[in-house]
Amino acid sequence: MAVSIKSAREIELMRESCKLLEDVFFRLEQFVRPGISTKEIDKLGEKLIREHGCEPNFLNYNGYPASICVSVNDEVVHGIPHASHILQEGDIVSLDAGLIYKGYHSDMARTFGVGTISEDARSLIMDTRQSFFEGIKKARAGNHLYDISNAIDAYITPRGYGIVRALVGHGIGTRLHEDPQIPNFAQRKKGLLLRPGMTLAIEPMINIGRADVETLEDDWTVVTEDGSLSAHYENTILITDGEPEILTMSGKCE
Ligand code: MF3
Ligand code: CO
């Protein structure tokens, strides 16, 4: 499928979709603390999305049973919220969510510390975040898609982490997942030419230990094979004539 180029009007709708999602995240971040359940995060997230007049795009996506993916510690992504899963001091929790505004999808993820976390966990979160910024330095018209992938890898691999390969970033727009796929690890090819009007979800998933992941019996929750901690950082971005615009980061959520 060809990679879609958004019109000026579509870009406005993407901007609004992403701004509303960032607001949801801003409020979810305040809510994360020891003693709350992952289900409470999901319920609040869904409520906030609907209060904005939007739809949660993850709910029922390929049968996913919640609005927010809540992935704790060695859970990489797609953690299913449960009332019995209570966040503990020292956990790290990745929240991944998206919404649909007037037909346009947004998608973002952040990993938060629950109370005080270890130095290693803090570094993992910060390095995962920074790898995104290294990637989007290359997200410019005239560059190629895998310049982004290579930049993320070049930042992460020397730090000894494992880059998850089984899951990748993606184009986004009138569908949650559009072409192209965007790996977070180095590629031998150049990938497609980046053009203004492309909207992309760039989302490094990084493990403290090895890169290998597996899926739990619930058919959704992706965990690290070695049980090591994993972090996730995602924004929806726009390729422009100059600097990329980070649509899910207009100031409320770092
Ligand atoms: N947030 C995931 C992504 O970035 C999609 C999750 S789909 C769900 O691609 F079904 F798990 F919700
Ligand atoms: Co995504």
mmCIF file of C-alpha atoms and ligand atoms in Angstrom, residues 107 170 177 201 203 234, ligand 2:
data_model
loop_
_atom_site.group_PDB
_atom_site.id
_atom_site.type_symbol
_atom_site.label_atom_id
_atom_site.label_comp_id
_atom_site.label_asym_id
_atom_site.label_seq_id
_atom_site.Cartn_x
_atom_site.Cartn_y
_atom_site.Cartn_z
ATOM 1 C CA ASP A 107 -0.955 7.213 18.871
ATOM 2 C CA HIS A 170 4.166 2.783 11.456
ATOM 3 C CA HIS A 177 -1.534 1.372 11.248
ATOM 4 C CA ALA A 201 4.283 6.928 14.667
ATOM 5 C CA GLU A 203 8.086 4.122 18.803
ATOM 6 C CA GLU A 234 6.143 6.933 21.023
HETATM 7 CO CO CO B 2 2.001 2.851 17.437
#
